[in-house]
Short mmCIF file of C-alpha atoms in Angstrom, two decimals:
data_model
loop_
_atom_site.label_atom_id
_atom_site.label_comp_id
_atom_site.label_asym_id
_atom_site.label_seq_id
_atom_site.Cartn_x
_atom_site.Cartn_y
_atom_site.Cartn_z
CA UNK A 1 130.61 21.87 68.83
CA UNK A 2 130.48 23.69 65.04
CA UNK A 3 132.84 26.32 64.35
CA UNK A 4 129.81 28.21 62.77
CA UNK A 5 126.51 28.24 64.98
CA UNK A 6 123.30 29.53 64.11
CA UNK A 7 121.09 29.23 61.00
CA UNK A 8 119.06 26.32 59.62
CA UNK A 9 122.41 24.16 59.07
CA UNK A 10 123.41 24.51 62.79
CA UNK A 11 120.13 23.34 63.54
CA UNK A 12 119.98 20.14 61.38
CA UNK A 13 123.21 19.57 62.46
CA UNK A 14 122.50 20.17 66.45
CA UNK A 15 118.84 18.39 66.34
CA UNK A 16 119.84 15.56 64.33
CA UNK A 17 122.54 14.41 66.29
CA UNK A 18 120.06 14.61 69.42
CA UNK A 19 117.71 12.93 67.62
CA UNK A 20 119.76 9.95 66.86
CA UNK A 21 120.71 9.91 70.64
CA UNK A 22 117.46 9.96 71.70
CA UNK A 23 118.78 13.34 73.69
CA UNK A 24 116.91 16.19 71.81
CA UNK A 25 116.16 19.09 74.10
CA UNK A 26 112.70 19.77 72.88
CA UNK A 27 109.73 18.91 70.25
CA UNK A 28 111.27 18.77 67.06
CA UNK A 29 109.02 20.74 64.44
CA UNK A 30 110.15 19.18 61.29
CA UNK A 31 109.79 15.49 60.11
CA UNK A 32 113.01 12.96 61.02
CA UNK A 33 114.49 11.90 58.12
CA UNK A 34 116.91 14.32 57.26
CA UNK A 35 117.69 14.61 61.16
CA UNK A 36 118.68 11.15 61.00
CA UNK A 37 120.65 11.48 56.92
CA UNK A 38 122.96 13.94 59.40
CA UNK A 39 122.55 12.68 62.94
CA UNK A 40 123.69 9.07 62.06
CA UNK A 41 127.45 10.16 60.73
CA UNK A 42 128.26 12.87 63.71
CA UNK A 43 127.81 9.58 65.68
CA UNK A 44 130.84 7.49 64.08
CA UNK A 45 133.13 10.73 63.19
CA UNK A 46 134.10 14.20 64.58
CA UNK A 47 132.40 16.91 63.52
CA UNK A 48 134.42 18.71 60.48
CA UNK A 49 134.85 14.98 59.32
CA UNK A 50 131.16 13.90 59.49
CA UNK A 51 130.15 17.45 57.53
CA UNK A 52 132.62 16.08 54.88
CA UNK A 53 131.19 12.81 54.91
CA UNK A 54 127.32 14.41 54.66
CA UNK A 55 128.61 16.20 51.50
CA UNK A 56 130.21 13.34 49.98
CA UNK A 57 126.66 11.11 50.30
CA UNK A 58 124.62 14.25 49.05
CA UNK A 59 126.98 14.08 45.32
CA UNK A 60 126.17 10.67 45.85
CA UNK A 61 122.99 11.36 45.79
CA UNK A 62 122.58 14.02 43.85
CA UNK A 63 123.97 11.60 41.06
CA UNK A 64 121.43 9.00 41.48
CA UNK A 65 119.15 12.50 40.58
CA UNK A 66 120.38 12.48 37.49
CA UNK A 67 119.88 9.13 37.01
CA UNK A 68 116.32 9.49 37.88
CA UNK A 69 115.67 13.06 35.55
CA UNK A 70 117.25 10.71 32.82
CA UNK A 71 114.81 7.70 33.26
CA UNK A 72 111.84 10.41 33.99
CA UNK A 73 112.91 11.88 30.49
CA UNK A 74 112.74 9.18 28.42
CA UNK A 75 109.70 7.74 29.92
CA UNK A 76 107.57 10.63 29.15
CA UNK A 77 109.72 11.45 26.00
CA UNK A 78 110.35 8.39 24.58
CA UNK A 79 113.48 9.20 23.89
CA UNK A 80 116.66 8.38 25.29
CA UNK A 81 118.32 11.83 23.88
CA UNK A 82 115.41 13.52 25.82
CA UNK A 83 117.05 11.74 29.26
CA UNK A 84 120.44 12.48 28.54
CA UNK A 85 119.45 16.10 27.90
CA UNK A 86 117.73 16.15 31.15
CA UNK A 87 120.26 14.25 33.37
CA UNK A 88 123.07 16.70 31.61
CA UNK A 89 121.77 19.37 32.59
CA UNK A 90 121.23 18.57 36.09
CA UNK A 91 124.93 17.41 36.33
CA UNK A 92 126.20 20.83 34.96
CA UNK A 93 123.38 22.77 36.63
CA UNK A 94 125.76 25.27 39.01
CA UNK A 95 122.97 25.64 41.77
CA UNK A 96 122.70 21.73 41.65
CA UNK A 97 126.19 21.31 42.34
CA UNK A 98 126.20 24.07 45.04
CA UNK A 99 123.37 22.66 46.72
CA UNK A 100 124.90 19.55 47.26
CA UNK A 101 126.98 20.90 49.04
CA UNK A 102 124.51 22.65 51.82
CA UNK A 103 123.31 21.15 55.06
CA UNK A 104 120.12 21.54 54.07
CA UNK A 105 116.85 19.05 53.07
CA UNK A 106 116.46 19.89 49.43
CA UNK A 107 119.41 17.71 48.06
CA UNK A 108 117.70 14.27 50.35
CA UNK A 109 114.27 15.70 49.19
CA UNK A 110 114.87 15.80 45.46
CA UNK A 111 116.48 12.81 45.73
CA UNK A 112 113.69 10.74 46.96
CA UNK A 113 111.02 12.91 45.14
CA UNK A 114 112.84 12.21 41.63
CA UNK A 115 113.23 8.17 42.64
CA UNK A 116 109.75 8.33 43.88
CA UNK A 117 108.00 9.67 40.53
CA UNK A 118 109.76 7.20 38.75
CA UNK A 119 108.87 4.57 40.40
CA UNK A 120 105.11 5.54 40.10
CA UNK A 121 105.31 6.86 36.69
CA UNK A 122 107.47 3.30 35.56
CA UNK A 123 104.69 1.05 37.32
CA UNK A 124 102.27 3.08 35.46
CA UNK A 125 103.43 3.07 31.87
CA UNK A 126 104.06 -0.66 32.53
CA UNK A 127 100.42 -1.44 33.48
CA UNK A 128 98.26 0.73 31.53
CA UNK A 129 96.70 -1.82 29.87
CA UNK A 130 97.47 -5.06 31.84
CA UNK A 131 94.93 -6.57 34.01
CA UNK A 132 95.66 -5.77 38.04
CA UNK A 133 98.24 -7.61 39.17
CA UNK A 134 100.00 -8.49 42.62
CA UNK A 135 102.66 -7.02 41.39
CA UNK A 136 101.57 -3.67 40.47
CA UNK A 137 100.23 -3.36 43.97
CA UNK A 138 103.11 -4.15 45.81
CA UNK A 139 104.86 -1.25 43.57
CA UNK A 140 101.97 0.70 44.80
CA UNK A 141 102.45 0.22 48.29
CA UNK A 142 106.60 0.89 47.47
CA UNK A 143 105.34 4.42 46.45
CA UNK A 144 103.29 5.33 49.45
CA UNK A 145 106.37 4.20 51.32
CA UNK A 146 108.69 6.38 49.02
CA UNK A 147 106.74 9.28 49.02
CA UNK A 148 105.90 9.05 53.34
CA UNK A 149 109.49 9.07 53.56
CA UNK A 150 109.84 12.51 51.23
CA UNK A 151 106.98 13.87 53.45
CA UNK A 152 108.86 13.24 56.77
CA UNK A 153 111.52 14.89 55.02
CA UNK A 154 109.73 17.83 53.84
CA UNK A 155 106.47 18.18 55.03
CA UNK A 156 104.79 20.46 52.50
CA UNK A 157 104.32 17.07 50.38
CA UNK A 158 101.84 15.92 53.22
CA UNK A 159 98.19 16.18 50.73
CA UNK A 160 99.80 15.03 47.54
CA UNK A 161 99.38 11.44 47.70
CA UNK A 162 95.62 12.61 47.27
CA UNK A 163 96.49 13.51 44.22
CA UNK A 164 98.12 10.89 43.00
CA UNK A 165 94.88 8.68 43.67
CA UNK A 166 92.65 10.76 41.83
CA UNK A 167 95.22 10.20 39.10
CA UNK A 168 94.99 6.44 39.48
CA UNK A 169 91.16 7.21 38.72
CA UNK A 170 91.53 8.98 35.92
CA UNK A 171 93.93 6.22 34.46
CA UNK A 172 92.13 2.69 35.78
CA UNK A 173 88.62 3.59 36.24
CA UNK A 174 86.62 3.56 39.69
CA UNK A 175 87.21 0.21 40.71
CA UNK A 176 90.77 -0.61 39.69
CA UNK A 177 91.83 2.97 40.47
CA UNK A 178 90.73 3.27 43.66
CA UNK A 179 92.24 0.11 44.91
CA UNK A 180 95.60 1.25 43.71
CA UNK A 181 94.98 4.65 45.41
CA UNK A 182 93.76 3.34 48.88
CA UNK A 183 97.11 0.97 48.32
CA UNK A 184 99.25 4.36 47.95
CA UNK A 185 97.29 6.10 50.62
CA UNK A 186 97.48 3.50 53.14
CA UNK A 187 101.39 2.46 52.60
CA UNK A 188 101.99 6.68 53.39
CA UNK A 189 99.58 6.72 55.95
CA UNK A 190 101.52 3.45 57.81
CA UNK A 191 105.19 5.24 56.98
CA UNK A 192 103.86 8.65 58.60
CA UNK A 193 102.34 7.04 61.49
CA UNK A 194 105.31 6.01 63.82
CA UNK A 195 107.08 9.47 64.15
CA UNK A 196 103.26 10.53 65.16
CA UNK A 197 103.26 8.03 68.01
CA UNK A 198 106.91 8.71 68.69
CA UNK A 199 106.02 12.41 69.49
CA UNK A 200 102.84 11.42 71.20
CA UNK A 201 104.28 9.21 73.48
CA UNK A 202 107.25 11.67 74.27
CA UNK A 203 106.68 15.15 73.97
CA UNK A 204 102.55 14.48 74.19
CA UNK A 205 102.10 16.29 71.20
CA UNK A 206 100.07 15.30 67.86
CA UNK A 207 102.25 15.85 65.15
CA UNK A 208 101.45 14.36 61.55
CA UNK A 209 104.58 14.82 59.58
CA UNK A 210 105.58 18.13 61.13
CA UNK A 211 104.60 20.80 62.95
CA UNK A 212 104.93 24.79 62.15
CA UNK A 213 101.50 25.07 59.10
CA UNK A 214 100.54 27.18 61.49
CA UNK A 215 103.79 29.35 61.40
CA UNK A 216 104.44 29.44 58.18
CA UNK A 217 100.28 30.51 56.99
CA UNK A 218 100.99 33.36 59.55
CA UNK A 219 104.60 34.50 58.29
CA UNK A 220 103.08 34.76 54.97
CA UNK A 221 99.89 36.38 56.19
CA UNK A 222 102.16 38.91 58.47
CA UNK A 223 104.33 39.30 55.05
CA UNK A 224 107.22 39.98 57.22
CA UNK A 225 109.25 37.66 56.09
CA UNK A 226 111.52 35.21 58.04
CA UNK A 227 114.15 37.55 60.31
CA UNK A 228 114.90 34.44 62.79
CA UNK A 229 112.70 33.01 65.49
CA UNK A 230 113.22 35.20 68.28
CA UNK A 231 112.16 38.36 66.05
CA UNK A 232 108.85 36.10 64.98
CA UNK A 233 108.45 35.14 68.39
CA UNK A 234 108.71 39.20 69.78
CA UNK A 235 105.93 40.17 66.51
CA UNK A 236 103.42 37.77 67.96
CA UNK A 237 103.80 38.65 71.44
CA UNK A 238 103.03 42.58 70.10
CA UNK A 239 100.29 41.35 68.11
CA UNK A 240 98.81 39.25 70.45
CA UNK A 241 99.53 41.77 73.87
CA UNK A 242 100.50 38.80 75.39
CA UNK A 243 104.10 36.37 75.98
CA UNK A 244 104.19 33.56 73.56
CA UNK A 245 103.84 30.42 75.50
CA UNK A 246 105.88 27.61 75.80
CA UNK A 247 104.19 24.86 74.64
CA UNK A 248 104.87 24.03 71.00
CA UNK A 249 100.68 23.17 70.35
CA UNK A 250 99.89 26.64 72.52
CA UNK A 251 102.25 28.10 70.18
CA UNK A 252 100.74 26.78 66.46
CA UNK A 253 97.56 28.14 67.82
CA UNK A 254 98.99 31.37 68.48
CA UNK A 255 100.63 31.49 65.06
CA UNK A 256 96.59 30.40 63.26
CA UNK A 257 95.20 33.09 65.40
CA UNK A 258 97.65 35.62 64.02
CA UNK A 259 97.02 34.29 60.57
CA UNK A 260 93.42 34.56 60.46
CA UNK A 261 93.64 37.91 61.95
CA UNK A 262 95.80 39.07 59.18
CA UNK A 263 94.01 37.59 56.63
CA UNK A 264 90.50 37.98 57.44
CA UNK A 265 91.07 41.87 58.37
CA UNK A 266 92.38 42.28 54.73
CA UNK A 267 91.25 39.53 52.11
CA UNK A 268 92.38 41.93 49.27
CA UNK A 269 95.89 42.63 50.41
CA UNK A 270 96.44 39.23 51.49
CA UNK A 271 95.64 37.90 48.07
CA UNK A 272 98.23 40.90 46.29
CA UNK A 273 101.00 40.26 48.98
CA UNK A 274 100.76 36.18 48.42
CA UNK A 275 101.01 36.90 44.69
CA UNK A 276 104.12 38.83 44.89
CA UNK A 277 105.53 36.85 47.13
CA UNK A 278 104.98 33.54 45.53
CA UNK A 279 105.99 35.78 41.67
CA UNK A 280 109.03 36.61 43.61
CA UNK A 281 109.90 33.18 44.55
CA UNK A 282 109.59 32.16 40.95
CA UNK A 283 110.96 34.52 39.58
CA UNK A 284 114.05 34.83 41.52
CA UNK A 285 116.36 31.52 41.11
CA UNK A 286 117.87 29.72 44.04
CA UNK A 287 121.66 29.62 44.73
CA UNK A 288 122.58 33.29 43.66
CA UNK A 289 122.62 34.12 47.10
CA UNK A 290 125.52 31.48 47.65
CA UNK A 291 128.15 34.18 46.07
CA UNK A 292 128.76 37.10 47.75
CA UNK A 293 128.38 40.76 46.09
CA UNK A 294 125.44 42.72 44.91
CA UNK A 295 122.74 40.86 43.52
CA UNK A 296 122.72 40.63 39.84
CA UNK A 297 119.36 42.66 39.86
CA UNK A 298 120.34 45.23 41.13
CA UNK A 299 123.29 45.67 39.67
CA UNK A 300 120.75 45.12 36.43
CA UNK A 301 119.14 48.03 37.70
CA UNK A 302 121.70 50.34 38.23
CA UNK A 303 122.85 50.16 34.87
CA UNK A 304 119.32 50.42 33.33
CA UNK A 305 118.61 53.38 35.70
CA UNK A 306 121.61 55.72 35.71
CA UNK A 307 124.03 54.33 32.99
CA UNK A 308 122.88 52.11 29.56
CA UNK A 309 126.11 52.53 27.92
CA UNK A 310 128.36 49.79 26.67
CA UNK A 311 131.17 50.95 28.74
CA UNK A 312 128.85 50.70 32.10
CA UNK A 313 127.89 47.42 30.61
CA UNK A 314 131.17 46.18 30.60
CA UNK A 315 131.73 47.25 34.49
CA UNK A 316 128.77 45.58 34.87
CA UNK A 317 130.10 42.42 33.34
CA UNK A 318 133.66 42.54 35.83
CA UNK A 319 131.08 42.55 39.04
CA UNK A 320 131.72 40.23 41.59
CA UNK A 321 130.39 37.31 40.81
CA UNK A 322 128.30 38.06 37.62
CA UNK A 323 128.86 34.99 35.69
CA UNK A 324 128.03 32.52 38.24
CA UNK A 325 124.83 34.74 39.11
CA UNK A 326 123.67 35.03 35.37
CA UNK A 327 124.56 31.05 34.51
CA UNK A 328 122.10 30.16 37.44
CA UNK A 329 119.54 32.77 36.02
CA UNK A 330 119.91 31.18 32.53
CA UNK A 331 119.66 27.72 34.02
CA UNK A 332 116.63 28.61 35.84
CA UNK A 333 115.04 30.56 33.21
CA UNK A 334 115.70 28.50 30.30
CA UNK A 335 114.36 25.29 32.36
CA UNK A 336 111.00 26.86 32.49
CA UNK A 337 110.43 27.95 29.62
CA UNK A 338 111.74 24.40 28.11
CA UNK A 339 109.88 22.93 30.55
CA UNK A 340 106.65 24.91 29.88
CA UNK A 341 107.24 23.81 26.24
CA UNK A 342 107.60 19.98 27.21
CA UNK A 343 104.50 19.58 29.12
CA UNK A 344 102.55 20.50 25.82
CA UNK A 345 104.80 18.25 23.42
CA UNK A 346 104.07 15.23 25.60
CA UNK A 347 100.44 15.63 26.14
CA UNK A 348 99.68 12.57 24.68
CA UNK A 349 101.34 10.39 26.89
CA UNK A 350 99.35 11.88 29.70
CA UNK A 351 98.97 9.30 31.87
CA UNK A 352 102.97 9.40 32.68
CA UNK A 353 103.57 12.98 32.57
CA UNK A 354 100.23 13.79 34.63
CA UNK A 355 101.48 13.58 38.20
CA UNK A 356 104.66 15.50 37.64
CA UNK A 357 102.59 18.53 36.17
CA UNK A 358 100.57 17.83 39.18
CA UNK A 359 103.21 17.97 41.53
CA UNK A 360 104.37 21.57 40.19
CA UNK A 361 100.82 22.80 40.80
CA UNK A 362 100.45 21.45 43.79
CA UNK A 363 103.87 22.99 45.15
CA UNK A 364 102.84 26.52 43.98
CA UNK A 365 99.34 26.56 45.06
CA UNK A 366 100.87 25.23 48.31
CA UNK A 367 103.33 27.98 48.59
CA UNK A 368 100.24 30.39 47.95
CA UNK A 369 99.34 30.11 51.26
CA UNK A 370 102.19 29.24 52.91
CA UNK A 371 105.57 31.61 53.32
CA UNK A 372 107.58 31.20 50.34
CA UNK A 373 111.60 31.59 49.31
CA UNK A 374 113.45 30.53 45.94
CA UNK A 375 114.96 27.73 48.44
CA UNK A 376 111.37 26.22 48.88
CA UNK A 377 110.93 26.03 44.93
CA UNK A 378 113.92 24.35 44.14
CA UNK A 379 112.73 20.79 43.98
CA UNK A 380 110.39 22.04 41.26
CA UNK A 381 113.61 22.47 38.80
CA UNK A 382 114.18 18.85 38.72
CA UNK A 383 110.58 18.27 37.52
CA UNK A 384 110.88 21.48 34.98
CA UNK A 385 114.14 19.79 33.72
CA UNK A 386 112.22 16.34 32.83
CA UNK A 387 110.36 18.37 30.26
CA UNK A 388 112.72 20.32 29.47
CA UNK A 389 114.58 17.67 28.46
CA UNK A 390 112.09 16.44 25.73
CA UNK A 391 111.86 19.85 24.13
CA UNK A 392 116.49 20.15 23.97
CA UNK A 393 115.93 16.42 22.67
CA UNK A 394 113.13 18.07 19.96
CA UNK A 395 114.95 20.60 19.51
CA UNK A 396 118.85 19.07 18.96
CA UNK A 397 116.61 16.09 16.72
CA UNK A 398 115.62 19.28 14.17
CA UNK A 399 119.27 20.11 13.91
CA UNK A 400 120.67 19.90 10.36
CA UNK A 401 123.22 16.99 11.80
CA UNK A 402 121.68 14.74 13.51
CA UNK A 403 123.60 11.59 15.42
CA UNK A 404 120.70 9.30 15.95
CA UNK A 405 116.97 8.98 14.48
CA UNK A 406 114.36 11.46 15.73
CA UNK A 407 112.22 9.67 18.14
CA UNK A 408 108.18 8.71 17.96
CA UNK A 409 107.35 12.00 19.94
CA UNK A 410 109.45 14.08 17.08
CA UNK A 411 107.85 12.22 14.47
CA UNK A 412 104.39 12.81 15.71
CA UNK A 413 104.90 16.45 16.82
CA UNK A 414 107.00 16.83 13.00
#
């Protein structure tokens, strides 16, 4: 059917359209949504023409992103230079506009994680003080909703909504918070529940979100690192002396036995080999791998190693691909760092900003335990570039020219 068969976009591409026909050939281990975002146009075009036309809605959305970095920005900022920093940078960001481009969740998964936030962060700088309101829980139930539907689309989200009621806590007190939170909780549990059944009445299988925890504790515990299923698959089967079975809940029990094993036979080298693997992720910026050539570390490290003269540097310079490698590095890095920055210059508005700090410790304590790639981390760059934006907007409102007044947060960090 696809000119190009095999890998993760082949498979989104091949499940999703079996999904939408009700025709799938087997449990599916990940959650619908983005099954159906690409199912639903090979249905109503061929297939070179519905690929085009699953790109063209990803821009789409990955401009209603930006819309939603911008409003993020200037919530937590104050500011509206802090959102247009923010949404600026997303629009120019080269890994953004690359991704956009992929058959893969993370543009649908931002999307709704960015639009999410704001809607919970909006309903909660608007109510701070009010008295509870219909209203507010209505919005309330609209996240749960929101952020079940970023969970079906990528599962690692699945716990979070637990944070986001002890948040509510710390904002309303016991009695209004937890009201609000059981309102969140409930609206994700209800939006979760009918893939579970849908799988339960099918396949006979108990799946909450998606399946694969399991797999993915155990391919970080084996710190093999993903080399496609059937290699996975043949690893177990030596570890375990014994064929993998067939059924997909035989399987993820399999996959936890291996992972304790790993773990519990060497706490101490678990704990190292999680570390660099999650540093790795960090460090290491999504999207370089998009261009073909040598990697622009080790070409780094060539030149550092056997060369450090200005004439190797300039070689190093005319490599394939070195500019759009080091832009995505400086895009990467410098959102960090910026956003590092931002989280302390809007501590006061706390209540707003919370959740998003949240969220990034929640995804990296996540991807502790579980197997981790750069690709896995990129929603966190949105989130990095909200605060990032605040600290460009500080920074640009310190300039010796400035086009507009320096906001409240300037004044009161000034």
């Amino acid at each position: 059917m696809y000119s190009e068969r095999g890998g993760d976009s082949w498979w989104y591409l091949e499940y999703g359209l079996g999904l939408v026909r009700n025709a799938e050939p087997a449990v599916i281990p990940s959650g619908p949504v983005y099954l159906v975002f690409v199912g639903i146009p090979q249905l109503v075009a061929e297939p070179g023409t519905a690929v085009l036309l699953i790109r063209l809605l990803q821009a789409v959305l990955s401009t209603l992103t930006c819309y939603f970095v911008y409003r993020l920005a200037w919530l937590i900022g104050r500011d509206a230079r802090s959102g247009l920093v923010a949404a600026a940078v997303l629009a120019v960001s080269p890994v953004f506009i690359i991704e956009s481009g992929q058959i893969f969740t993370e543009t649908l998964f931002v999307f709704i994680l960015t639009g999410g936030f704001w809607l919970y962060c909006a309903t909660i700088d608007r109510y701070q003080a009010a008295p509870l309101k219909p209203r507010q829980v209505l919005l309330m139930a609209l996240v749960g909703v929101v952020f079940g539907i970023a969970t079906l689309t990528r599962a690692v989200l699945l716990a979070f909504p637990l944070g986001l009621g002890i948040h509510l806590v710390m904002v309303y007190g016991w009695r209004r918070g937890l009201q609000l939170g059981l309102t969140v909780l409930v609206a994700f549990i209800i939006t979760l529940s009918p893939w579970t059944i849908y799988n339960r009445l099918k396949w006979g299988q108990t799946i909450i979100a998606a399946q694969g925890f399991a797999a993915f504790v155990a391919l970080g515990a084996m710190d093999n690192g993903w080399q496609g299923p059937q290699q996975t698959d043949t690893l177990l089967e030596q570890q375990s002396e014994a064929p993998l079975p067939t059924d997909p809940g035989e399987q993820q029990q399999v996959y936890a036995e291996a992972a304790s094993n790993s773990i519990l036979s060497d706490i101490p080298g678990w704990l190292t080999s999680r570390v660099n693997q999650l540093s790795n992720a960090i460090l290491q910026p999504h999207g370089t791998v998009f261009f073909p050539g040598d990697s622009l570390k080790d070409m780094t490290s060539r030149w550092l190693s056997t060369d450090r003269s200005m004439s190797g540097l300039f070689q190093l310079m005319r490599g394939e691909n070195f500019w759009p490698k080091l832009a995505i590095y400086v895009f990467h890095y410098v959102g960090i760092v910026a956003g590092l920055i931002g989280m302390w210059l809007v501590r006061r508005n706390w209540r707003v900003a919370l959740p998003m700090v949240g969220f990034i410790a929640y995804s990296l304590l996540a991807h502790f335990i579980l197997y981790v790639i750069p690709r896995y981390l990129f929603p966190l760059d949105s989130i990095w570039w909200v605060f990032g934006g605040v600290s460009l907007a500080v920074l640009l409102n310190r300039a010796p020219l400035r086009m507009v007044q320096p906001s409240p947060l300037v004044e009161k960090v000034s």
